[in-house]
XYZ file of N, CA and C in Angstrom:
225
model
N -26.293 37.047 5.050
C -24.930 36.837 4.429
C -23.946 36.328 5.523
N -24.015 36.867 6.651
C -23.039 36.338 7.742
C -23.242 34.865 8.048
N -24.571 34.392 8.080
C -24.859 32.999 8.388
C -24.284 32.157 7.217
N -24.333 32.609 5.971
C -23.778 31.856 4.819
C -22.311 31.768 5.040
N -21.544 32.830 5.296
C -20.098 32.714 5.470
C -19.706 31.912 6.626
N -20.493 31.863 7.683
C -20.281 31.064 8.899
C -20.432 29.616 8.442
N -21.498 29.187 7.834
C -21.701 27.850 7.356
C -20.536 27.401 6.379
N -20.289 28.307 5.509
C -19.132 27.993 4.500
C -17.865 27.796 5.238
N -17.504 28.543 6.108
C -16.300 28.367 6.897
C -16.241 27.081 7.654
N -17.351 26.723 8.311
C -17.494 25.414 9.125
C -17.274 24.316 8.070
N -17.886 24.438 7.017
C -17.738 23.321 5.841
C -16.260 23.238 5.493
N -15.581 24.250 5.264
C -14.138 24.178 4.866
C -13.324 23.586 6.033
N -13.636 23.994 7.240
C -12.859 23.402 8.332
C -13.078 21.873 8.487
N -14.428 21.511 8.209
C -14.698 20.014 8.375
C -13.953 19.224 7.224
N -13.779 19.832 6.080
C -13.036 19.149 5.011
C -11.583 18.946 5.305
N -10.998 19.915 5.980
C -9.688 19.865 6.430
C -9.397 18.733 7.503
N -10.350 18.670 8.494
C -10.349 17.779 9.499
C -10.359 16.301 9.107
N -11.168 15.944 7.977
C -11.297 14.704 7.511
C -10.421 14.293 6.422
N -9.489 15.236 5.968
C -8.543 14.981 4.912
C -7.242 14.319 5.553
N -7.338 13.085 5.855
C -6.227 12.388 6.342
C -5.689 11.379 5.304
N -4.353 11.121 5.405
C -3.738 10.206 4.579
C -3.905 8.799 5.003
N -3.933 7.852 4.223
C -4.028 6.460 4.564
C -2.836 5.975 5.336
N -2.926 4.929 6.221
C -1.638 4.515 7.001
C -0.774 3.565 6.148
N -1.271 3.152 4.998
C -0.516 2.213 4.175
C -1.271 2.015 2.851
N -0.861 0.897 2.272
C -1.610 0.459 1.042
C -1.618 -1.085 0.920
N -2.652 -1.517 0.279
C -2.867 -2.944 0.280
C -2.251 -3.445 -1.122
N -1.800 -4.652 -1.098
C -1.313 -5.344 -2.289
C -1.700 -6.768 -2.430
N -1.830 -7.325 -3.499
C -2.012 -8.686 -3.786
C -1.124 -9.206 -4.899
N -0.610 -10.388 -4.814
C 0.281 -10.960 -5.783
C 0.143 -12.499 -5.839
N 0.454 -12.973 -7.053
C 0.627 -14.457 -7.194
C 2.045 -14.718 -7.208
N 2.416 -15.722 -6.312
C 3.799 -16.068 -6.300
C 4.137 -17.126 -7.219
N 5.308 -16.932 -7.907
C 5.791 -17.824 -8.985
C 7.276 -18.070 -8.749
N 7.702 -19.295 -9.116
C 9.160 -19.497 -9.076
C 9.765 -18.978 -10.470
N 11.129 -19.368 -10.605
C 11.878 -18.962 -11.793
C 11.257 -19.570 -13.147
N 10.669 -20.704 -12.987
C 10.115 -21.410 -14.182
C 8.620 -20.969 -14.432
N 8.078 -20.066 -13.631
C 6.694 -19.541 -13.779
C 5.621 -20.535 -13.075
N 5.978 -21.460 -12.371
C 5.085 -22.274 -11.559
C 4.563 -21.615 -10.374
N 3.383 -21.722 -10.013
C 2.736 -21.109 -8.857
C 3.136 -21.639 -7.624
N 3.597 -20.831 -6.654
C 4.050 -21.481 -5.361
C 2.888 -21.549 -4.442
N 2.390 -22.649 -4.160
C 1.142 -22.961 -3.382
C 1.536 -23.274 -2.004
N 0.769 -22.653 -0.965
C 0.897 -22.883 0.296
C 2.404 -22.891 0.904
N 3.067 -21.758 0.595
C 4.440 -21.530 1.101
C 4.600 -20.290 1.745
N 5.511 -20.283 2.654
C 5.849 -19.014 3.386
C 7.132 -18.563 2.952
N 7.253 -17.203 2.743
C 8.514 -16.674 2.288
C 8.608 -15.212 2.773
N 9.794 -14.562 2.515
C 9.937 -13.150 2.932
C 9.913 -12.324 1.630
N 9.337 -11.167 1.672
C 9.142 -10.304 0.616
C 9.796 -8.923 0.951
N 10.675 -8.451 0.069
C 11.274 -7.102 0.332
C 10.623 -6.093 -0.544
N 10.047 -5.085 -0.008
C 9.453 -4.026 -0.629
C 10.359 -2.742 -0.587
N 10.758 -2.182 -1.821
C 11.671 -1.113 -1.832
C 11.260 -0.049 -2.706
N 11.485 1.239 -2.319
C 11.292 2.343 -3.064
C 12.650 2.803 -3.694
N 12.895 2.833 -4.877
C 14.116 3.168 -5.523
C 14.011 4.298 -6.544
N 15.191 4.709 -7.001
C 15.049 5.649 -8.237
C 14.839 4.818 -9.472
N 14.769 5.417 -10.610
C 14.427 4.684 -11.873
C 15.302 3.676 -12.325
N 16.592 3.789 -12.043
C 17.540 2.609 -12.553
C 17.812 1.710 -11.393
N 17.292 1.959 -10.071
C 17.341 1.033 -9.009
C 18.778 1.078 -8.289
N 19.546 2.037 -8.594
C 20.806 2.151 -7.928
C 20.783 2.701 -6.539
N 19.697 3.530 -6.207
C 19.553 4.102 -4.923
C 18.145 3.750 -4.230
N 18.296 3.084 -3.115
C 17.098 2.792 -2.389
C 16.780 3.768 -1.337
N 15.543 4.341 -1.460
C 15.093 5.414 -0.521
C 14.419 4.858 0.656
N 13.825 3.642 0.520
C 13.133 3.051 1.683
C 12.957 1.551 1.220
N 13.153 0.678 2.337
C 13.015 -0.764 2.072
C 12.564 -1.418 3.436
N 11.633 -2.494 3.263
C 11.178 -3.211 4.429
C 10.963 -4.641 3.909
N 10.930 -5.560 4.901
C 10.819 -7.030 4.636
C 9.610 -7.496 5.281
N 8.697 -8.325 4.648
C 7.552 -8.896 5.308
C 7.541 -10.349 4.966
N 6.883 -11.061 5.876
C 6.720 -12.493 5.830
C 5.303 -12.778 5.309
N 5.182 -13.572 4.217
C 3.928 -13.838 3.664
C 3.757 -15.259 3.363
N 2.475 -15.762 3.489
C 2.102 -17.140 3.177
C 1.157 -17.125 2.026
N 1.351 -17.992 1.000
C 0.473 -18.025 -0.055
C -0.761 -19.101 0.275
N -1.749 -18.879 -0.460
C -2.891 -19.799 -0.304
C -2.922 -20.945 -1.339
N -3.995 -21.617 -1.507
C -4.129 -22.729 -2.372
C -3.938 -22.300 -3.934
N -4.110 -21.036 -4.162
C -3.845 -20.535 -5.570
C -2.496 -19.744 -5.783
N -1.751 -19.730 -4.628
C -0.483 -19.077 -4.900
C -0.652 -17.507 -4.603
N -1.801 -16.992 -4.039
C -1.987 -15.635 -3.805
C -1.645 -15.261 -2.341
N -0.949 -14.041 -2.253
C -0.575 -13.478 -0.959
C -1.371 -12.067 -0.968
N -1.701 -11.763 0.310
C -2.260 -10.310 0.468
C -1.460 -9.569 1.315
């Protein structure tokens, strides 16, 4: 019984050690202009913001530079 409890404790500790949060998240988008045309092979700045539900308060914001490919897709 003592060996079982020891193995069980080691298993629980191992789960805690490997339970790390990711350093970020990935996104993919198709860039379009105001008329809905795909923006092909263009570089632009993207602002990513976390706001409240009505958008009046910004909790976090950052700007990224991205270049679209032949299909208007950015990663």
